Amino acid sequence: MKRYIIFLFALIFCLSCAVSCGNNTNDADSKPEIKMLPGQDVKVISINLLVGDLSTPTFKLNGRDEIMTPLLLSYDADSIGVQESVGWVIPLDNQLEGYGRAGFTVQGVREPRSSHSGNYIYYKKDKYNLIEDGIIWLSDSPDMVDEGSRTCCWAILENKETGFRYVHMNTHLFPTDSKVNAAEMPVVRDAMARFIELGFPVFTTGDFNTSQGSDNYQIMLENELINDSKVIAKESMNMGTYNGMREQDLEGKNPIDYCFVSHEVMSVQKYEVINTNVNGVFASDHNGVFVHATVGSLPDQFGLEHNISAEGITIEVAKARPSILDVTFTQATDCHLIESYEVSAYDKNGNKAYSTSVPSCSARKVVPDKLECTLIRLSPDTEYTIIVTPISIIDVKGSPTQIDAKTPARN
């Protein structure tokens, strides 16, 4: 089931290359086999596509798509992050031949309407499987729909032939209030860091609406796992990215559009600012950013068994009623890496009587120490085993924690 909650956060889970519980207990020297996934060159693009006024049905791109789409196709990118792009979705869907679309509007739905804003990621659909995609809201509660906040979408892409995987995140931050922008930055940074901790190569593109070197820009670099592709590229350039739909000299100016990368697992070969001015006609008020990186082979952490920690989970039944059990449980020690918990009730014959999913809420600034849920449709005067299992973003399950509980008989 596709999840709009991230993490990612809200989405994510604890993976470890050294997983002792995968060992063969009959052989003290045996170790879990770690499959290595092949590396790959990855090309990504970030482009803010000026929409304009969508309030009337007469909105048109006035031919700007006829400039933009051939330009994007010429770079042969594996994935393209587009922002402010609602009015472009139909033209891009039709004209970006060979590409599929991931991403959501600010309402958390895939298909835009005239009043929606959204961020999207186009990917080579013949080359990649879309393993999962999602959205976070750049607010205190990133896992909850907030139409008043900006968003960040993400996609996990897997090479159909080799199994190579990477994450493309794509965002658009607030432009006119530096304090709001500063509050959004750590949400994106922390989401990116969680994917990196999972072992994914990560590319985070977007219009960050802050200049290179600014205090807000530095927030992204506070995590040592993250760097600016422009800064570390073997072949780079120094050019601004906001053109304002007019002729201006952007040479030597600071960009406000970026591609941040998990630099420890990749080498950035090239960083280029894409000029969207063709014969004096601008396709957008931003120039795009193109990045070409080489990712080395990496451990397939999702190929390991029992790789999500349930450490720290304790369960109790807060209240027992004839057909209902109110359950509370503590968060796992590494709850910031867990998306959700599956809470199930099994009868003495091992049949699942009821099951529910409980979000970890670990993306929020104040993360709850305990979570609660209600198991219903149970039989009176019956003993059940209550099992809590941490769940990852792509349905990898950890080891369960369990207790026994009995529903009371009806009066």
mmCIF file with all atom_site columns, C-alpha atoms in Angstrom, residues 3-11 103-109 118-119 133-137 142-145 150-154:
data_model
loop_
_atom_site.group_PDB
_atom_site.id
_atom_site.type_symbol
_atom_site.label_atom_id
_atom_site.label_alt_id
_atom_site.label_comp_id
_atom_site.label_asym_id
_atom_site.label_entity_id
_atom_site.label_seq_id
_atom_site.pdbx_PDB_ins_code
_atom_site.Cartn_x
_atom_site.Cartn_y
_atom_site.Cartn_z
_atom_site.occupancy
_atom_site.B_iso_or_equiv
_atom_site.pdbx_formal_charge
_atom_site.auth_seq_id
_atom_site.auth_comp_id
_atom_site.auth_asym_id
_atom_site.auth_atom_id
_atom_site.pdbx_PDB_model_num
ATOM 1  C CA . ARG A 1 3   ? 2.026  5.634  1.917  1.00 0.00 ? 3   ARG A CA 1
ATOM 2  C CA . TYR A 1 4   ? 1.779  9.381  1.875  1.00 0.00 ? 4   TYR A CA 1
ATOM 3  C CA . ILE A 1 5   ? 3.325  9.552  5.312  1.00 0.00 ? 5   ILE A CA 1
ATOM 4  C CA . ILE A 1 6   ? 6.953  9.530  5.234  1.00 0.00 ? 6   ILE A CA 1
ATOM 5  C CA . PHE A 1 7   ? 9.097  8.617  6.592  1.00 0.00 ? 7   PHE A CA 1
ATOM 6  C CA . LEU A 1 8   ? 10.245 8.364  5.958  1.00 0.00 ? 8   LEU A CA 1
ATOM 7  C CA . PHE A 1 9   ? 10.249 9.375  8.956  1.00 0.00 ? 9   PHE A CA 1
ATOM 8  C CA . ALA A 1 10  ? 7.182  8.616  9.472  1.00 0.00 ? 10  ALA A CA 1
ATOM 9  C CA . LEU A 1 11  ? 8.666  6.370  7.378  1.00 0.00 ? 11  LEU A CA 1
ATOM 10 C CA . GLY A 1 103 ? 4.755  12.658 -6.447 1.00 0.00 ? 103 GLY A CA 1
ATOM 11 C CA . PHE A 1 104 ? 1.757  14.408 -4.962 1.00 0.00 ? 104 PHE A CA 1
ATOM 12 C CA . THR A 1 105 ? -0.074 17.675 -4.558 1.00 0.00 ? 105 THR A CA 1
ATOM 13 C CA . VAL A 1 106 ? -0.054 19.475 -1.220 1.00 0.00 ? 106 VAL A CA 1
ATOM 14 C CA . GLN A 1 107 ? -3.320 17.654 -0.441 1.00 0.00 ? 107 GLN A CA 1
ATOM 15 C CA . GLY A 1 108 ? -1.497 14.327 -0.706 1.00 0.00 ? 108 GLY A CA 1
ATOM 16 C CA . VAL A 1 109 ? -3.196 13.225 -3.947 1.00 0.00 ? 109 VAL A CA 1
ATOM 17 C CA . GLY A 1 118 ? 2.660  20.029 -5.974 1.00 0.00 ? 118 GLY A CA 1
ATOM 18 C CA . ASN A 1 119 ? 6.099  18.534 -6.476 1.00 0.00 ? 119 ASN A CA 1
ATOM 19 C CA . ASP A 1 133 ? 6.950  7.092  -3.183 1.00 0.00 ? 133 ASP A CA 1
ATOM 20 C CA . GLY A 1 134 ? 5.578  9.463  -0.614 1.00 0.00 ? 134 GLY A CA 1
ATOM 21 C CA . ILE A 1 135 ? 5.222  12.981 0.686  1.00 0.00 ? 135 ILE A CA 1
ATOM 22 C CA . ILE A 1 136 ? 6.160  14.928 3.784  1.00 0.00 ? 136 ILE A CA 1
ATOM 23 C CA . TRP A 1 137 ? 4.748  18.273 4.797  1.00 0.00 ? 137 TRP A CA 1
ATOM 24 C CA . PRO A 1 142 ? 5.496  16.113 8.544  1.00 0.00 ? 142 PRO A CA 1
ATOM 25 C CA . ASP A 1 143 ? 3.309  13.010 8.449  1.00 0.00 ? 143 ASP A CA 1
ATOM 26 C CA . MET A 1 144 ? 0.023  14.942 8.546  1.00 0.00 ? 144 MET A CA 1
ATOM 27 C CA . VAL A 1 145 ? -1.696 16.704 5.651  1.00 0.00 ? 145 VAL A CA 1
ATOM 28 C CA . ARG A 1 150 ? 5.135  23.381 1.542  1.00 0.00 ? 150 ARG A CA 1
ATOM 29 C CA . THR A 1 151 ? 5.950  19.754 0.767  1.00 0.00 ? 151 THR A CA 1
ATOM 30 C CA . CYS A 1 152 ? 8.712  17.372 -0.218 1.00 0.00 ? 152 CYS A CA 1
ATOM 31 C CA . CYS A 1 153 ? 8.019  14.285 -2.323 1.00 0.00 ? 153 CYS A CA 1
ATOM 32 C CA . TRP A 1 154 ? 10.321 11.297 -2.622 1.00 0.00 ? 154 TRP A CA 1
#
